[in-house]
Tab-separated table of C-alpha atoms in Angstrom:
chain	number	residue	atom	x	y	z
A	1	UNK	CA	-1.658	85.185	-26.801
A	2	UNK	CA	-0.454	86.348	-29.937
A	3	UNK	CA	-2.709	86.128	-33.118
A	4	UNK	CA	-1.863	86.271	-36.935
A	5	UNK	CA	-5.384	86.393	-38.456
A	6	UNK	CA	-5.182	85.339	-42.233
A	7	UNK	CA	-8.783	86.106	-44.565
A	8	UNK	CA	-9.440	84.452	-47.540
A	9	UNK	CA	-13.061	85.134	-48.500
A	10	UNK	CA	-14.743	88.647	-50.247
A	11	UNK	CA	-16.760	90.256	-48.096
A	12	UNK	CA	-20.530	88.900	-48.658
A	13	UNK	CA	-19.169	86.432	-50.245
A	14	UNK	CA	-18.352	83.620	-47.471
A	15	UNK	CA	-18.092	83.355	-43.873
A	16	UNK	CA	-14.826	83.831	-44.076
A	17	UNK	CA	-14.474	87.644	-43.121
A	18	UNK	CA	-17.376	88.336	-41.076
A	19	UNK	CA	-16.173	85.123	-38.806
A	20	UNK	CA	-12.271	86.740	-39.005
A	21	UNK	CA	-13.855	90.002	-37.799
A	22	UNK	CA	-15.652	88.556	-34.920
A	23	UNK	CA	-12.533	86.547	-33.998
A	24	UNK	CA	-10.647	89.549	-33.894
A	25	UNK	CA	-13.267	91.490	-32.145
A	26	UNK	CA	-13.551	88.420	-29.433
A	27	UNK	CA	-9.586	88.017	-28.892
A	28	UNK	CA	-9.245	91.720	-28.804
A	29	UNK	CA	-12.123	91.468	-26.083
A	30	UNK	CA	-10.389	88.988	-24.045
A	31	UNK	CA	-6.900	91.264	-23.829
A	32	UNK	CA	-5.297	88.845	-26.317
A	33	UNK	CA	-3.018	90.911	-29.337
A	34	UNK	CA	-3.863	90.461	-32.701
A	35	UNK	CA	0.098	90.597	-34.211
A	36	UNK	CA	-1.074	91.155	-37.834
A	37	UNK	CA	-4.526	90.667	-40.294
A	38	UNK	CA	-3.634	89.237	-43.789
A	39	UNK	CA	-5.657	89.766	-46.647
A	40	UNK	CA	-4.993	86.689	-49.294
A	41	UNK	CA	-6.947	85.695	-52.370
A	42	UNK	CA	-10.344	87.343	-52.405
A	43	UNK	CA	-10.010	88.415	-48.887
A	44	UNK	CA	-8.135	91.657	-50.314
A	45	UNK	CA	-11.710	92.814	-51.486
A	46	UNK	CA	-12.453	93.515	-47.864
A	47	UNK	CA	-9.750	96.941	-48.172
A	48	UNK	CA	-12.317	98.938	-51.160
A	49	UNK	CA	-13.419	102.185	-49.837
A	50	UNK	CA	-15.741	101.910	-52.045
A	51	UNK	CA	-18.554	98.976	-50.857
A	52	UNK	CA	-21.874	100.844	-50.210
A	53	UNK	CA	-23.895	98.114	-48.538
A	54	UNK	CA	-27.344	98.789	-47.820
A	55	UNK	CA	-27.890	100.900	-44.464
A	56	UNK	CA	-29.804	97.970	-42.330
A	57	UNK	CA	-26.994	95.235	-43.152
A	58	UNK	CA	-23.594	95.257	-41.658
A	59	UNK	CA	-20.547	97.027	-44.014
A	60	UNK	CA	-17.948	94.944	-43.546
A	61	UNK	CA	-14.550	97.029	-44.345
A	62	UNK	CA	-16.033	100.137	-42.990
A	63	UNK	CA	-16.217	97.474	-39.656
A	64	UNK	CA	-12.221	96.559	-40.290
A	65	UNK	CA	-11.393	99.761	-40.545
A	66	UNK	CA	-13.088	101.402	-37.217
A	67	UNK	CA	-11.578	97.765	-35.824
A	68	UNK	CA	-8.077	98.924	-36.727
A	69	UNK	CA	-8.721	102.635	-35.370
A	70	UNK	CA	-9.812	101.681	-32.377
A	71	UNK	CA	-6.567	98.866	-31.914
A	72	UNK	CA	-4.068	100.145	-34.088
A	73	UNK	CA	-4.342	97.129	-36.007
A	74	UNK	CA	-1.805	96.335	-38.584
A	75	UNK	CA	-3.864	95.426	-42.064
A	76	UNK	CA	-2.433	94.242	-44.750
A	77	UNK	CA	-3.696	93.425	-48.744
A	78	UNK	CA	-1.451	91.232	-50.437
A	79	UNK	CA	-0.332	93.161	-53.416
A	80	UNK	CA	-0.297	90.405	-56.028
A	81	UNK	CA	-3.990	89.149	-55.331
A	82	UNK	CA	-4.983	93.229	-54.714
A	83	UNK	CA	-3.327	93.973	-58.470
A	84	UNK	CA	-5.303	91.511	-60.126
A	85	UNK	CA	-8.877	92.020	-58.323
A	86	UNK	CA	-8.463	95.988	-58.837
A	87	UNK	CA	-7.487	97.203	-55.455
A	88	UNK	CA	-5.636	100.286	-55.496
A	89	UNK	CA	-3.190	102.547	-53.281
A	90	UNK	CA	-2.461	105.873	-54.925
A	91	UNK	CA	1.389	104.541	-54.966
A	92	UNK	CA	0.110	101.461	-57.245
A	93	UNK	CA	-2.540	103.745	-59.048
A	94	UNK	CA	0.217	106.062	-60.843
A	95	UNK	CA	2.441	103.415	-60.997
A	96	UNK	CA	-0.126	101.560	-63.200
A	97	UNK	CA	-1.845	104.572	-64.609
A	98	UNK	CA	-4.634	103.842	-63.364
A	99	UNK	CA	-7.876	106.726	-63.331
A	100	UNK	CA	-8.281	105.965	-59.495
A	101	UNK	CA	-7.148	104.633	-55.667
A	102	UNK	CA	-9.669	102.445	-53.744
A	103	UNK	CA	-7.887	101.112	-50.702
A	104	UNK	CA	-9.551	102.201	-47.999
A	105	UNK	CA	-7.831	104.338	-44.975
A	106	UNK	CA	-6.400	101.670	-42.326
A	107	UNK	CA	-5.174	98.805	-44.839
A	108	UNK	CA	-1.472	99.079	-46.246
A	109	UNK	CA	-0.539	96.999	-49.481
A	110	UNK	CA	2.379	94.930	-49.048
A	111	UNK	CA	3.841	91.557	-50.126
A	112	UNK	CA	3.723	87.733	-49.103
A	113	UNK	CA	6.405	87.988	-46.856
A	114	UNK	CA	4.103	89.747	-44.030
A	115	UNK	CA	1.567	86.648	-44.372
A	116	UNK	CA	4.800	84.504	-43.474
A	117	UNK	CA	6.687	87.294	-40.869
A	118	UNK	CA	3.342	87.352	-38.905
A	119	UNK	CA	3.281	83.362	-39.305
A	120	UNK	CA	6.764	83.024	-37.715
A	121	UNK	CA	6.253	85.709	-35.238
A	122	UNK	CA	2.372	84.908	-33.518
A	123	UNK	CA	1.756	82.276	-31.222
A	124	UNK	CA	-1.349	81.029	-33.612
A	125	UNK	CA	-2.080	81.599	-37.173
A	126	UNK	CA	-5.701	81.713	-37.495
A	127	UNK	CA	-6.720	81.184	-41.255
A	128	UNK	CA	-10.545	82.104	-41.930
A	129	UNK	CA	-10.922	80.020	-45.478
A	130	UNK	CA	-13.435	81.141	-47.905
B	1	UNK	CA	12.959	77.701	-36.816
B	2	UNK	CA	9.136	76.897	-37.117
B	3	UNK	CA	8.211	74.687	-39.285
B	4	UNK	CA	4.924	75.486	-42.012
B	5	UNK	CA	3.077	72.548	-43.372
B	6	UNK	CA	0.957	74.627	-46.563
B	7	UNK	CA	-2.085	72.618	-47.771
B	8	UNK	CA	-3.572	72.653	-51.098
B	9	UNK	CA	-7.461	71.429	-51.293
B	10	UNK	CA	-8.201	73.184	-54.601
B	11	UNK	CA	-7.693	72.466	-58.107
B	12	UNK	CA	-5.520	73.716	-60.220
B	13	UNK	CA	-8.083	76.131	-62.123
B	14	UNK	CA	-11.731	77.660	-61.769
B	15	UNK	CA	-10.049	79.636	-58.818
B	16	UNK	CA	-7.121	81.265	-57.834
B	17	UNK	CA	-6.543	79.804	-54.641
B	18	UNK	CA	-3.741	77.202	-55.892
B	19	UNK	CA	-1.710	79.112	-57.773
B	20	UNK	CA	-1.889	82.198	-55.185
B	21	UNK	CA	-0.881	79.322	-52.628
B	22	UNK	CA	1.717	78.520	-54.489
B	23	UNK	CA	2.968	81.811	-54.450
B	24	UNK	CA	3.035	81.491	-50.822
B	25	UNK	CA	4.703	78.708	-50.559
B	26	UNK	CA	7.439	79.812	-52.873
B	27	UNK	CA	7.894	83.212	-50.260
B	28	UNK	CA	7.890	80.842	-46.949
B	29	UNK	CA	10.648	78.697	-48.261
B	30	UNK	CA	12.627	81.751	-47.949
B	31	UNK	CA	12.232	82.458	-44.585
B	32	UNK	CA	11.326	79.213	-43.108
B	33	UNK	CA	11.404	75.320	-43.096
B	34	UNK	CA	8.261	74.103	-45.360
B	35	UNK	CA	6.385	71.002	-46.476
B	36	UNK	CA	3.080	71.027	-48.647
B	37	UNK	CA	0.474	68.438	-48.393
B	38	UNK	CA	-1.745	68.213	-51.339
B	39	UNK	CA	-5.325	67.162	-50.157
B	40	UNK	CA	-8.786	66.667	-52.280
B	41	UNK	CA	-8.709	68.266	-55.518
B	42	UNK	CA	-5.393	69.874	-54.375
B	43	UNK	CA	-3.873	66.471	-55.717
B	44	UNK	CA	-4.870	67.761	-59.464
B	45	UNK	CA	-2.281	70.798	-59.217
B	46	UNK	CA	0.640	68.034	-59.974
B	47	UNK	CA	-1.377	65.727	-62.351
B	48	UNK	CA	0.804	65.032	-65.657
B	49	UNK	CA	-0.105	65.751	-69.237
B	50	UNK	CA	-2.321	69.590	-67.647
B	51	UNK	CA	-2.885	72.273	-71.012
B	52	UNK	CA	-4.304	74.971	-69.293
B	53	UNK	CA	-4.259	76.880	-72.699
B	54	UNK	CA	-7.439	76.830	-73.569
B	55	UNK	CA	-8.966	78.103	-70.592
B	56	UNK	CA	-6.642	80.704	-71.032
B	57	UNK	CA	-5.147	80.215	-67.474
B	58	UNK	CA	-1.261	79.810	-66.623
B	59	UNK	CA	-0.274	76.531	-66.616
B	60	UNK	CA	1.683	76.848	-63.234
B	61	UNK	CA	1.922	73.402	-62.440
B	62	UNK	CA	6.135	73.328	-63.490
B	63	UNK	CA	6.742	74.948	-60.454
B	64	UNK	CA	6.293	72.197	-58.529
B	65	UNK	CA	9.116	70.921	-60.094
B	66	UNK	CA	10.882	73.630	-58.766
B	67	UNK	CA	9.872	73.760	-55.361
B	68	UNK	CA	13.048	71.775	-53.895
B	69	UNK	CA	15.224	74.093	-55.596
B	70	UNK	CA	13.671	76.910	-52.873
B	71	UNK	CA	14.343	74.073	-50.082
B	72	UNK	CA	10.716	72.703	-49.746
B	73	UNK	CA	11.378	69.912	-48.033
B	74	UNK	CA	8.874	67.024	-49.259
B	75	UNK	CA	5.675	67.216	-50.859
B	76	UNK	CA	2.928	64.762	-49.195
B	77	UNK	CA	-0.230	63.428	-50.668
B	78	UNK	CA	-3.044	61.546	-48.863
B	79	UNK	CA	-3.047	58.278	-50.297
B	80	UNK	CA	-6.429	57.892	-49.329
B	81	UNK	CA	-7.689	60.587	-51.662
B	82	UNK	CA	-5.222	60.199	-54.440
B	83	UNK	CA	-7.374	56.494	-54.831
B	84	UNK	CA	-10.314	58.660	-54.788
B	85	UNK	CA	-9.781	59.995	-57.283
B	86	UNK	CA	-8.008	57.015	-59.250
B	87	UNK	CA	-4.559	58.559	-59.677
B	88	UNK	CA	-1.946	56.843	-58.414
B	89	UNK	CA	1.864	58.560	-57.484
B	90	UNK	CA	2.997	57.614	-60.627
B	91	UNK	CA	0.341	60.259	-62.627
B	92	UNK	CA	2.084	63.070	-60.734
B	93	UNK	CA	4.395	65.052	-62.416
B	94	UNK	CA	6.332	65.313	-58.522
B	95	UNK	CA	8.028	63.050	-56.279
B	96	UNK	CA	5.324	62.659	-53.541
B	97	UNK	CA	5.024	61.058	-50.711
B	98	UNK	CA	1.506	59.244	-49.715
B	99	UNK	CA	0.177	59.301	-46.257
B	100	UNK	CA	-2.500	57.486	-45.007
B	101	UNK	CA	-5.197	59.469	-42.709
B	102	UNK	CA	-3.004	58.738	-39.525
B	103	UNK	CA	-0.031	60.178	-41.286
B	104	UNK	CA	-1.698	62.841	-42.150
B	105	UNK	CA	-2.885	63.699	-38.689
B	106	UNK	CA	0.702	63.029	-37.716
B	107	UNK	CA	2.005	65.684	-40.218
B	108	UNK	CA	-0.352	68.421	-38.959
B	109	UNK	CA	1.208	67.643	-35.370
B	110	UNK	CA	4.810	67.902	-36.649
B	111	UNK	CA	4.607	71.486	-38.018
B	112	UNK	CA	4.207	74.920	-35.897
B	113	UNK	CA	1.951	76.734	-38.648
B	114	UNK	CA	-0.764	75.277	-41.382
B	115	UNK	CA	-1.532	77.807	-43.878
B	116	UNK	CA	-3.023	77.155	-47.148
B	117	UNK	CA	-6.369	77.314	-48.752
């Protein structure tokens, strides 16, 4: 089976992305392929480099990202709702003179039309609401 | 083609999750064969008479207006929680169509994909 995971929720803030994570994690497990993770609303908070969660809890998008080395996983932050909630690629950064980048190594910034390609190409669309 | 059914629960403001929603429904259109269903507070996006101005938030709800133009093909509303909230289809500013709860369980069958918030 073919997946399309879509996250809604900031990490910490919800369910919603620890739950996505263990999905993945599970379907990856059980030799299922995981087409494409979208990042919408909030969710896009999960690509900062910068979350420093204390050392005895779980960090989240460090856990994404070692997801996504490990499987070559495609991760994507939808631009508008990154923009707006101060997510940065260095592209987006100058472009906006901005004084930094945050998006963390293993997420890609890109528009709506991957959260409908991997919609139309999966087998399920999985959304994890916040 | 597939066909995506997008749901709206939320209301209009206090979050972004129906105007980004929107947004999404706007780019699927493009690409595919859509319906929305407004459900809950969702129902509130279309509501007539909305000035958004002073919570200084965009007023997005015109779009709906649009949202045939892009080929969405019908927007649905459960009946049952459009009385729940004493509106009737008439206090929309949209053609809708109202479903009661087996409709609505009918809908979800129809389509290939449900996304939404």
């Amino acid at each position: 089976m073919k997946f399309a995971i879509v996250v809604h929720g900031a990490p910490y803030s919800s369910q919603s992305s620890l739950s996505a994570l263990h999905f993945a994690r599970a379907a990856l497990a059980s030799g299922h392929e995981i087409y494409r993770v979208f990042f919408y609303h909030d969710g896009v908070l999960n690509g900062t480099a910068l979350a420093a969660p204390p050392q005895d809890e779980i960090d989240i998008p460090s856990a994404w990202q070692a997801l996504a080395r490990e499987h070559t996983l495609d991760l994507v932050v939808c631009i508008a709702s990154s923009l707006r909630r101060g997510l940065l690629d260095e592209t987006e950064a100058d472009r906006y003179e901005k004084p930094a980048a945050n998006l963390a190594p293993g997420f890609v910034i890109s528009g709506l039309g991957q959260l409908i390609d991997g919609a139309l190409n999966a087998d399920r669309t999985i959304t994890f609401c916040a | 083609m597939k066909r995506i059914l997008f749901i709206q629960r939320h209301g209009p403001h206090g979050s972004l999750f129906g105007q980004e929603t929107l947004d999404a429904i706007l780019m699927g259109s493009a690409f595919a064969s859509c319906s929305v269903l407004l459900l809950e507070d969702g129902i509130y996006q279309v509501l007539k008479g909305q000035d958004a101005g002073q919570l200084e938030s965009r007023d997005y709800s015109v779009t709906y207006g649009a949202l045939r133009d892009y080929g969405v093909e019908t927007i649905y509303v459960s009946a049952r929680h459009l009385a729940a909230r004493g509106l009737a289809t008439e206090d929309l500013l949209v053609e809708t169509v109202p479903l009661d709860d087996a409709g609505v369980t009918g809908l979800l069958h129809e389509h290939d994909v449900i996304l939404g918030a």
